[in-house]
XYZ file of C-alpha atoms in Angstrom:
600
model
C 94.000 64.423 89.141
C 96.931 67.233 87.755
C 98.121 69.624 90.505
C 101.160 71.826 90.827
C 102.803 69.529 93.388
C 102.491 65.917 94.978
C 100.848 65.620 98.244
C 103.535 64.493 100.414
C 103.920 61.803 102.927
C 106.083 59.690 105.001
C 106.268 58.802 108.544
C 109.026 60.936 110.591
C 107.408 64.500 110.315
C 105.723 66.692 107.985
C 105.825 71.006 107.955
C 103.875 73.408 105.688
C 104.500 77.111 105.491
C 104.241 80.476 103.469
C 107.907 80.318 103.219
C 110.232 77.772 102.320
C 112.754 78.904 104.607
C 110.402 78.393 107.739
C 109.374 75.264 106.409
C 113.218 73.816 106.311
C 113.665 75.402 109.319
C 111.036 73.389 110.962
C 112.681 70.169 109.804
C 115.877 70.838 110.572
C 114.282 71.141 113.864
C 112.691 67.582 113.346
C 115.892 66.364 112.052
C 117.359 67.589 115.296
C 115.674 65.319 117.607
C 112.738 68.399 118.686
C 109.290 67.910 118.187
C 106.328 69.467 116.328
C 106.256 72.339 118.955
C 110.105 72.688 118.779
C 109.764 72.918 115.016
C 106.964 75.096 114.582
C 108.277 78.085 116.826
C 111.967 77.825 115.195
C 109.464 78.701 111.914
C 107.735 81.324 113.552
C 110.871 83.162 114.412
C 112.089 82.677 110.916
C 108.828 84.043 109.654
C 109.506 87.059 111.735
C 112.748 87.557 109.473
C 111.719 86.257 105.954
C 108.074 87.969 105.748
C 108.461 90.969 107.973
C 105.620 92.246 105.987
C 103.311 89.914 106.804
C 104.626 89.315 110.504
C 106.657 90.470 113.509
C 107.293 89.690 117.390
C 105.328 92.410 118.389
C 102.201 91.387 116.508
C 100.010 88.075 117.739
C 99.785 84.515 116.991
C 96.557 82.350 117.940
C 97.745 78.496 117.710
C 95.657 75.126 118.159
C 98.035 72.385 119.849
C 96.753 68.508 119.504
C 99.906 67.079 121.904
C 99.847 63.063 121.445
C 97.187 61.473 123.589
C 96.932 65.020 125.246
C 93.528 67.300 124.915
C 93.215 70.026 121.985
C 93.975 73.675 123.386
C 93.692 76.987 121.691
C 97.041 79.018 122.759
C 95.783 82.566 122.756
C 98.505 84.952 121.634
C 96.577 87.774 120.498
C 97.069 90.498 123.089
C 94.189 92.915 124.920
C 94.172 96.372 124.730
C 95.962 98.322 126.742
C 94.382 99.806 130.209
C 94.427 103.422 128.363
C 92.836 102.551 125.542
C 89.469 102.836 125.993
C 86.862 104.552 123.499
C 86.269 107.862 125.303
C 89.756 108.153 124.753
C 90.188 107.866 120.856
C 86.907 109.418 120.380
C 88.502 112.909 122.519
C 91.112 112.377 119.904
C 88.557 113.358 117.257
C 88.703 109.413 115.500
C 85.526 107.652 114.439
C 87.659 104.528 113.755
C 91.502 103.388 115.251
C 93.858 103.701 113.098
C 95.127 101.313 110.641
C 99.126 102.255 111.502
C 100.686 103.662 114.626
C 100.923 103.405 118.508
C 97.055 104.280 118.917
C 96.797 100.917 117.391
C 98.724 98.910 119.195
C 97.409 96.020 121.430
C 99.542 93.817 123.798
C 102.222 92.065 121.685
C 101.251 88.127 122.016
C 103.700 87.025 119.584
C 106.691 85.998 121.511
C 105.011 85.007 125.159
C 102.629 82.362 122.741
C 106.147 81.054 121.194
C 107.051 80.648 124.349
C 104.747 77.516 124.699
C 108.153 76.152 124.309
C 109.090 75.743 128.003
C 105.156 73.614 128.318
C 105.505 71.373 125.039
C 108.854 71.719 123.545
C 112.191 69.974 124.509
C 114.756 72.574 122.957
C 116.216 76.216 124.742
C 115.859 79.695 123.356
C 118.754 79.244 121.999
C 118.369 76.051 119.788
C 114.887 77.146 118.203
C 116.194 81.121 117.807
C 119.555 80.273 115.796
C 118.044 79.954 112.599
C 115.760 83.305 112.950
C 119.567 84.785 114.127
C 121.242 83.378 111.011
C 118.938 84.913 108.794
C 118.512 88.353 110.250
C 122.563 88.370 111.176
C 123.787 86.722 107.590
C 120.860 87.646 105.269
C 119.129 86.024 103.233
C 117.166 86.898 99.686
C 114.072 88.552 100.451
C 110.921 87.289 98.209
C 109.365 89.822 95.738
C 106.564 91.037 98.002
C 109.039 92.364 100.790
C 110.719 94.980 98.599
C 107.101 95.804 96.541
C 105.777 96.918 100.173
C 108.462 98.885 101.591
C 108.049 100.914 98.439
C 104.611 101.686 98.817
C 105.382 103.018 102.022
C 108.938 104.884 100.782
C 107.713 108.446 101.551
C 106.251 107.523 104.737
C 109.593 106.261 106.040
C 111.526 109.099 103.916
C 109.869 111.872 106.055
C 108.436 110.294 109.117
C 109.535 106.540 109.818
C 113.027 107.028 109.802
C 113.512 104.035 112.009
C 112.237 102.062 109.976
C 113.954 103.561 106.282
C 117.315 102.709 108.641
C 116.469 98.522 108.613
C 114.370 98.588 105.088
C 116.102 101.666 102.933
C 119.658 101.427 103.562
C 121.635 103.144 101.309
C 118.237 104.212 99.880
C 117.433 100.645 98.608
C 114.646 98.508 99.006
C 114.836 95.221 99.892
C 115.659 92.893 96.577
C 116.013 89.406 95.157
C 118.696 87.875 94.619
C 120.350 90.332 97.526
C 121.411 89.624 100.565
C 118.921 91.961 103.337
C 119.760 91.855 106.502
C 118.037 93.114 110.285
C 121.509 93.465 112.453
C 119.332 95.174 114.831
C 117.034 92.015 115.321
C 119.645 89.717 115.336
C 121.232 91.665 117.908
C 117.842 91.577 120.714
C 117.815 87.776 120.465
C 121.347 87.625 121.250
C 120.711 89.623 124.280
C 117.824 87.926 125.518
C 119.484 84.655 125.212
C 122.457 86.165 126.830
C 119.995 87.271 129.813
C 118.484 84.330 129.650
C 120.812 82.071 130.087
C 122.596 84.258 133.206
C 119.138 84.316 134.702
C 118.316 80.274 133.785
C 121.810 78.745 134.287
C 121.390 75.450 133.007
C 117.417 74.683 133.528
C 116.011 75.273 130.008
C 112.443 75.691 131.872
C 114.260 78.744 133.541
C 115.403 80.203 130.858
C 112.684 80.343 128.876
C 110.742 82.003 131.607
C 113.532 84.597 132.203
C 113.307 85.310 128.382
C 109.442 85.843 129.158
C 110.141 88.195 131.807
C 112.983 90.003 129.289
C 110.015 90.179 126.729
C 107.446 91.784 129.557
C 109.301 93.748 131.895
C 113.286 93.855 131.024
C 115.018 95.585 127.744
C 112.945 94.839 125.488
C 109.541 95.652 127.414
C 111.339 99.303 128.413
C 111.911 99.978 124.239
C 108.620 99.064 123.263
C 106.556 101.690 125.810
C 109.506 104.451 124.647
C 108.069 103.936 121.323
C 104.510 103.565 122.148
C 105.305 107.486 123.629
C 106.421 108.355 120.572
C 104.142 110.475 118.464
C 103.721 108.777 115.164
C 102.225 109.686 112.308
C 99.449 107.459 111.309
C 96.169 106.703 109.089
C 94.292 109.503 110.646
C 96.705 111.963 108.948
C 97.913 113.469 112.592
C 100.882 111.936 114.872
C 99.451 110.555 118.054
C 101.389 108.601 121.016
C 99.825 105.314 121.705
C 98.491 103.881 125.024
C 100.674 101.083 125.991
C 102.669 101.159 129.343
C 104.736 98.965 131.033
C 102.041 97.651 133.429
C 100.445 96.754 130.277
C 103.246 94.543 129.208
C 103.924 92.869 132.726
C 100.692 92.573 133.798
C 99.645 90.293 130.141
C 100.756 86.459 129.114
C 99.553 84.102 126.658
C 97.019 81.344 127.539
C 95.278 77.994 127.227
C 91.628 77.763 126.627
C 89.422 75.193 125.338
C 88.282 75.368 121.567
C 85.003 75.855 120.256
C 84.237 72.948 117.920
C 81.946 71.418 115.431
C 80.901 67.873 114.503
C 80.506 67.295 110.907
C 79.743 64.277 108.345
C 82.338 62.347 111.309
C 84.567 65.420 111.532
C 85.249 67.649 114.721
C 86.606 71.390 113.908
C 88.307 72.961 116.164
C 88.657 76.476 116.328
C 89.450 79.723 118.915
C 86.397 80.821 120.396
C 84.471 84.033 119.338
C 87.074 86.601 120.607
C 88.464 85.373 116.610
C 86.247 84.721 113.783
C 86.740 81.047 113.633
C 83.819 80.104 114.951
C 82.267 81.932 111.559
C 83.891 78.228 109.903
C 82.052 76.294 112.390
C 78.846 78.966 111.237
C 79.353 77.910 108.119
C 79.334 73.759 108.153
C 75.908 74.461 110.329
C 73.930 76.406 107.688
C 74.861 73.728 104.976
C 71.929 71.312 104.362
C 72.179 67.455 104.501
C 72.498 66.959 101.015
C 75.445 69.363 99.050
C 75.165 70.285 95.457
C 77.403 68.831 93.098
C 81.107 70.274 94.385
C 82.402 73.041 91.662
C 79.524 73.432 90.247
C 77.508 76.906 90.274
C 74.903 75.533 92.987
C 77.318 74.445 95.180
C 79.504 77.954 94.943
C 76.475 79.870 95.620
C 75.273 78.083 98.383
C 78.408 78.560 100.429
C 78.939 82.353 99.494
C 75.242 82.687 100.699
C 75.540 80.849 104.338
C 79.320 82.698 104.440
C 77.711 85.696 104.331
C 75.021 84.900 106.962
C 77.790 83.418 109.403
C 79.493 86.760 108.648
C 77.109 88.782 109.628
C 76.457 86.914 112.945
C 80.242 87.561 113.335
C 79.425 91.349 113.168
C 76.754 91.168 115.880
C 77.639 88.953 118.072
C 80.973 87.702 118.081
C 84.073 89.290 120.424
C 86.316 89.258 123.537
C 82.599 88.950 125.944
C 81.460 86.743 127.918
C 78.123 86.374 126.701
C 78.638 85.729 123.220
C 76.233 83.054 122.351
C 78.150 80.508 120.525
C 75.827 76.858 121.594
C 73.184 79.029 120.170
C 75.014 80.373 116.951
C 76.102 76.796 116.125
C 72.376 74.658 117.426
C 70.417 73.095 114.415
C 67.436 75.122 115.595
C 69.377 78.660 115.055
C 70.516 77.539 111.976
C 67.464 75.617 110.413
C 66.139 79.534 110.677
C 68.899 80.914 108.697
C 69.376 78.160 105.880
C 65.761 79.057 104.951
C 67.167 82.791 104.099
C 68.739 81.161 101.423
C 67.163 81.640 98.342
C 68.295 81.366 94.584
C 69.150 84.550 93.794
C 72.574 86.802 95.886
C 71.735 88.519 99.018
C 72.654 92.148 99.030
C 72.150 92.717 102.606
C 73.914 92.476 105.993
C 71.427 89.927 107.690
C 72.779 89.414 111.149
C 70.365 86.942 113.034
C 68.680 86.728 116.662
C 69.981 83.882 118.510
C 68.194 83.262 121.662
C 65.814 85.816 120.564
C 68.530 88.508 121.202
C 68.452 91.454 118.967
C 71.641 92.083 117.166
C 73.262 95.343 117.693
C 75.793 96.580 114.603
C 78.508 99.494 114.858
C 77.275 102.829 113.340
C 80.369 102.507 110.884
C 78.880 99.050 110.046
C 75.735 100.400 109.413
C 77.006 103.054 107.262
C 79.001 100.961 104.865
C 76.378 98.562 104.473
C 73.931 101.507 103.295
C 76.579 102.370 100.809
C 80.028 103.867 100.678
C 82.183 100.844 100.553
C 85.675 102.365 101.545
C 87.184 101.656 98.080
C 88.223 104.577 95.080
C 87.447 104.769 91.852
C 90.413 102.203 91.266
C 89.297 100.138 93.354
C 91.821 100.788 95.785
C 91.073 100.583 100.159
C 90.585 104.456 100.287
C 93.006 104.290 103.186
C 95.764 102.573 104.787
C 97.758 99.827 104.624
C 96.062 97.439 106.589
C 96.517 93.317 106.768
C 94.178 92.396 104.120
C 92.777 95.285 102.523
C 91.715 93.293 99.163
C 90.751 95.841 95.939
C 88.220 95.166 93.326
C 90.096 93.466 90.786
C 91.272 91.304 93.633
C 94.665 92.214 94.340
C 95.590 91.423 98.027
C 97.493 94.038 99.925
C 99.770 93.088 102.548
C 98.652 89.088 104.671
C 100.158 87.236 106.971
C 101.907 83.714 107.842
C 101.139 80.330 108.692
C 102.701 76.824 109.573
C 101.710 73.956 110.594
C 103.761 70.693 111.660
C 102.936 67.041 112.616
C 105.960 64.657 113.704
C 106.116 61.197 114.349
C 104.887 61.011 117.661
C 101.682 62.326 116.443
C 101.900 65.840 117.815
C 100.604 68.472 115.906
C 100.457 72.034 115.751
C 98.979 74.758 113.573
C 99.341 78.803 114.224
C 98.934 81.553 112.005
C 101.316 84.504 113.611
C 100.507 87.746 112.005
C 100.700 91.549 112.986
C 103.487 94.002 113.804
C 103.898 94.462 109.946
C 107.000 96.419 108.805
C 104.764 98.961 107.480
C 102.161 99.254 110.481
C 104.274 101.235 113.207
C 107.771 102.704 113.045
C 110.643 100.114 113.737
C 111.810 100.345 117.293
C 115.260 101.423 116.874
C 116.832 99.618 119.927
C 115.069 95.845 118.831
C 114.936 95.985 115.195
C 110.877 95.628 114.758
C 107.952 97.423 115.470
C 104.567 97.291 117.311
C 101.508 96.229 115.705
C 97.761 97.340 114.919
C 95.415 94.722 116.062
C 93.441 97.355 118.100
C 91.975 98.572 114.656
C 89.782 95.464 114.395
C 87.597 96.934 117.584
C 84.739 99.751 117.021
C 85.141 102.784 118.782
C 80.911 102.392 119.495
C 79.879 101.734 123.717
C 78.037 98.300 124.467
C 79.387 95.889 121.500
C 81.058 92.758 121.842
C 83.788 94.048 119.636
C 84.228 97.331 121.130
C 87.533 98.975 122.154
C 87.339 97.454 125.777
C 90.760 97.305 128.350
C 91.579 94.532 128.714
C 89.819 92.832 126.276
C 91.173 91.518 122.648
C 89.991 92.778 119.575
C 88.224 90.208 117.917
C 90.873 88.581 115.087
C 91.068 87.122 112.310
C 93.319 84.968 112.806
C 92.062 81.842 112.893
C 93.902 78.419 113.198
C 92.345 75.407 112.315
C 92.096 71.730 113.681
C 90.380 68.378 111.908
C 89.757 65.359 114.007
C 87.920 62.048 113.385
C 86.411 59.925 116.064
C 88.230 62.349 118.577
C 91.704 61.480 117.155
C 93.301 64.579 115.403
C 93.883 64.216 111.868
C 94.464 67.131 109.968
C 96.115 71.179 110.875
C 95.998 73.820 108.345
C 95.332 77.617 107.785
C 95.639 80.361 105.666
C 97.076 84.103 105.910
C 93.735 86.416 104.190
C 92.520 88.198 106.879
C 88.618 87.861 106.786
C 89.291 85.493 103.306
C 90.909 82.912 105.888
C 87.346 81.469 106.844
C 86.115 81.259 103.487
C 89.317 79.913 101.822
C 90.120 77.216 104.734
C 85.791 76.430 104.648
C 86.353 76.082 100.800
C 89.420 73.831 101.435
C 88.425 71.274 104.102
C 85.116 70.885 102.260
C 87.197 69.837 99.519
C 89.677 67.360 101.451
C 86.146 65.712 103.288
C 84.094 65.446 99.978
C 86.953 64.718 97.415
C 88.652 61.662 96.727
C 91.635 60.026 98.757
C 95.354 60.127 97.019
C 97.708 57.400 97.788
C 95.635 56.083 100.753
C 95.170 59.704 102.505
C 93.673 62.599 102.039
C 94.566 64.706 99.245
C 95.534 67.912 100.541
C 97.254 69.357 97.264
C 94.086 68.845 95.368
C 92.027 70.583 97.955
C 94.660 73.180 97.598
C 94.710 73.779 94.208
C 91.511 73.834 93.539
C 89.820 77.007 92.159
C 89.134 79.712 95.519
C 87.212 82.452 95.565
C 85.900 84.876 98.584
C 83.212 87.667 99.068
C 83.096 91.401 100.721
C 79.691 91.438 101.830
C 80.134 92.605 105.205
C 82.283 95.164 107.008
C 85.942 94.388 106.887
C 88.214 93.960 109.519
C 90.771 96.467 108.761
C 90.940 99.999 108.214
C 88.955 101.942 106.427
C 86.619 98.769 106.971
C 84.893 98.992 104.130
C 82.274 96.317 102.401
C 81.235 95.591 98.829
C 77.382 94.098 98.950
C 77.074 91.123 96.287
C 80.775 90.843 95.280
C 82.557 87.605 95.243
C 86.154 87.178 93.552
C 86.782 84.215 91.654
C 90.307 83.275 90.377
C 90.539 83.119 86.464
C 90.609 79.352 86.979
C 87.052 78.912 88.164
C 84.577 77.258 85.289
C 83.526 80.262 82.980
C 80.038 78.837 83.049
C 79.622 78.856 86.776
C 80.988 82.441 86.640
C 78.165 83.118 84.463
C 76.085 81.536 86.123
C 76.954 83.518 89.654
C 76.335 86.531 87.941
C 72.874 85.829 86.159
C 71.877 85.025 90.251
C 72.684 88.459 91.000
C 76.604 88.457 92.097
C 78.541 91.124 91.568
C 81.389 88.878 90.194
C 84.925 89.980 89.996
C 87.528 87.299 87.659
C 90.795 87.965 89.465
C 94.471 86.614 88.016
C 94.863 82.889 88.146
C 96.283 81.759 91.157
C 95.369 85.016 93.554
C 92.942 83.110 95.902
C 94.038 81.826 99.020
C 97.931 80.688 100.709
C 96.840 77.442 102.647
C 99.056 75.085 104.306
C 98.297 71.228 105.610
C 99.588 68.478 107.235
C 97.828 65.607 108.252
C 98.023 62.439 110.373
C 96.252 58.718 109.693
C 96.047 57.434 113.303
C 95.702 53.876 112.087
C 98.593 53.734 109.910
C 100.715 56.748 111.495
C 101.399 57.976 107.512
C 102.201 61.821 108.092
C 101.015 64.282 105.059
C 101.605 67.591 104.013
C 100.833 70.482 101.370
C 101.552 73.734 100.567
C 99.910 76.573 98.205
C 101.652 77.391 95.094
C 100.186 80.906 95.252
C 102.459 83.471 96.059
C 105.374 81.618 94.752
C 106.973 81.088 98.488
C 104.519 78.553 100.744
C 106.364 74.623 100.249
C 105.940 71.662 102.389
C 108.529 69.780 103.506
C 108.886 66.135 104.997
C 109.763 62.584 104.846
């Protein structure tokens, strides 16, 4: 079978990213004597640095961790909302939904407390693992395409209010270009200083220093810049300049933890996934509504049947799913539940938002929910989001704007890792002068509506997309990937590991690339994540390399089917483990132009 690169394997360790300077990163990392957690947060920070669009220290990174002969944990670093933010609040403020961009929208930061998982699983200091974010942001490096192409959609905004942030992404005027060196002094500078702090604090115990470079994060410099620009008033989606919510006791009083995943059993496969404060458990959803016997893979039958049960699973995530304690997963996932909803799916496309009634419970929606899927879908005449510049706000003719990152990593002890860090975008808040990034806008994933599991709630987290993703056979972990995509990453990784489990093997593993490269597509037939939150009933997006005659065929069943560019669905990354032979695997998406594996 053709495709764009070779699967990789070997046996000392195995990374895939979004950017190839992450990904070398990693193994230079491996090379170093670390291990798969050293590696992957020495990517993260680079990420930070290389796609500041798509990711920053302030925003939040969920992770699955599968340590060698250890027990798969979900490291939660997606952040709550703040004690002040609470819906009476926003709703005084005269706002129906939070904001796409500014302080209002601003959770916790759970980016850097998560990497911190460091002084738990790694073996390196702050130090070793930060040096190559340093380089980058201190030296420079050539920015990709995408970086430049989003600071200048968002030009006037720093021009006349953002000036922070036109300081670190217009100097001189200029946006960031290829082939240029672009450089974040200011960032390079706060890591110096924390590992400066941190090693005073530490002395020699790397545990120590690692937690004094948590308590720098949470209560020291850094902590004390990001409430001064949470105070701030900022001018944001809404069209008004509000100050945000976030204090210090916010900061302190927050850190990233362990928690058990929620998982799936499948044709021999467990999935592992964060529980339903995210939306993985909409992939779990997903491999319950399909029946025993799949049509033929590819073909038209076989598309439609998983855009129908996607759109089922995302509805339930609507309803039901969120930072509560009684969200009713065992019931979401049982046979019985989903025996019920398999039977809604019929021939022709569903046009409706059909959340179901688990337990018997009656599912409650947002009144913005409601409204958009009644009509008004939140896109122009263009096809455009009708406002802001959220994660990923994806128009009609399928273009994605803005995303986020992933990696994952394997070495050759057999521990494994896969995150997908996201959030505190350059263009989502005003770069805090003093650090050299800004905050980010989770918060505008909750619904400003009393009694929902995904309402604006202290304390709680809004419910992410972010979503992380763990294979394992007979118990044994096999296989980490993940995709940036927003609410596309549990279609696009569903559409992937169905690929890699029904597909044939390559070289005596499992052929990632091919699952890659295979033809994606996703649907908008439910409320969107981020602002304006709209939803297109019926659509699906199909890359221009999906069989013309399924396309047809998709649209004579009633989908509203939109051919996008070739090579526009989906960023994953893989890497894989055979337990039996201890071969290591990876693979990277050639979309984008920037995601490579690397390994031996």
């Amino acid at each position: 079978m053709f495709t764009t690169r070779p699967t990789l394997q070997g046996t000392f360790g195995m990374v895939s990213s979004t950017h190839w300077l992450a990904s070398q990163s990693a193994m230079a990392v491996l090379e170093d004597g670390g291990n798969a957690y050293d590696a992957a947060v020495a990517a993260g920070f680079v990420l930070h640095v290389v796609e500041p669009h798509l990711n920053g220290p302030a925003g939040e990174v969920p992770m699955i961790l599968a340590p060698k002969d250890g027990e798969v944990r979900v490291l939660c670093g997606q952040g709550p909302a703040p004690a002040g933010a609470t819906v009476a609040h926003y709703r005084s403020l005269g706002l129906d939904l939070v904001p796409g961009t500014g302080p209002l929208a601003a959770a916790v930061p759970g980016a850097f407390d998560a990497w911190m998982l460091l002084r738990d699983h790694g073996t390196k200091t702050v130090a070793e693992v930060l040096r190559y974010a340093i380089g980058y942001a201190e030296d420079g490096h050539a920015p990709v395409e995408r970086v430049g192409q989003t600071v200048e959609t968002v030009r006037e905004l720093f021009e006349t209010e953002w000036q922070s942030s036109a300081d670190v992404y217009l100097p001189g005027g200029k946006a960031p270009r290829p082939g240029e060196l672009f450089r974040n002094p200011a960032l390079a500078a706060t890591w110096r200083r924390l590992i400066t702090e941190a090693e005073e604090t530490g002395g020699e115990d790397r545990a120590a220093q690692i937690d004094a470079a948590r308590r720098i994060w949470s209560e020291g410099f850094i902590a004390e810049a990001l409430v001064r620009q949470a105070a701030r008033p900022t001018m944001d989606t809404s069209g008004t300049r509000h100050t945000g919510t976030l204090t210090a006791a916010d900061l302190a009083g927050w850190s990233a933890s362990y928690e058990a995943p929620a998982t799936y059993d499948w044709n021999g496969w467990t999935l592992a996934k964060a529980a339903g404060w995210s939306q993985g458990p909409a992939f779990l959803q997903q491999l319950a509504l399909l029946p025993d016997e799949l049509p033929r893979y590819g073909s038209a039958d076989y598309v439609h049947l998983l855009i129908e049960g996607c759109k089922l699973a995302m509805a339930d995530r609507e309803a039901w799913y969120g930072d509560a304690t009684d969200v009713p997963l065992d019931a979401l996932l049982s046979e019985p539940y989903n025996a019920e909803r398999r039977a809604l799916i019929t021939a022709e496309a569903s046009h409706e938002l059909r959340p179901g009634s688990p337990d018997g419970r009656t599912p409650v929606l947002s009144r913005h929910a409601h409204a958009v899927a009644a009509g008004g879908d939140g896109f122009d005449a263009m096809g455009i989001p009708t406002a802001g510049v959220g994660e990923p706000t994806v128009a009609k003719d399928g273009t994605t704007r803005g995303d986020t990152c992933h990696v994952d990593v394997v070495d050759r002890w057999g521990n494994m890792v896969s995150a997908t860090p996201s959030g505190g975008w350059l263009q989502s808040n005003p770069v805090v002068p003093e650090l050299g990034f800004p905050l980010g806008t989770r918060l505008q994933m909750a619904w400003l509506d009393e009694g929902l599991p995904n309402s604006l709630t202290p304390g709680r987290r809004p419910r992410t997309t972010l979503t992380p993703s763990l294979a394992l056979r007979d118990g044994v972990p096999v296989m980490a990937f993940g995709t940036p995509g927003g609410d596309q990453q549990d279609q696009w990784q569903v559409h992937f590991f169905l690929a890699v489990a029904l597909r044939a093997e390559v070289r005596g593993g499992l052929d990632l690339q091919g699952a890659i490269d295979a033809p994606n597509w996703h649907n908008d037939s439910f409320p969107g994540s981020f602002f304006p939150r709209g939803m297109r009933p019926g659509s699906v997006t199909v890359e221009e390399g999906m069989d013309p005659e399924v396309v047809e065929e998709l649209r004579r069943r009633g989908h509203d089917v939109t051919v996008g560019d070739p090579w526009s669905e989906g960023r994953m990354c893989a890497v894989a483990r055979d337990p039996e032979t201890g071969v290591l695997s990876a693979a990277a998406n050639p979309r984008g132009m920037q995601g490579y594996a690397v390994g031996r």
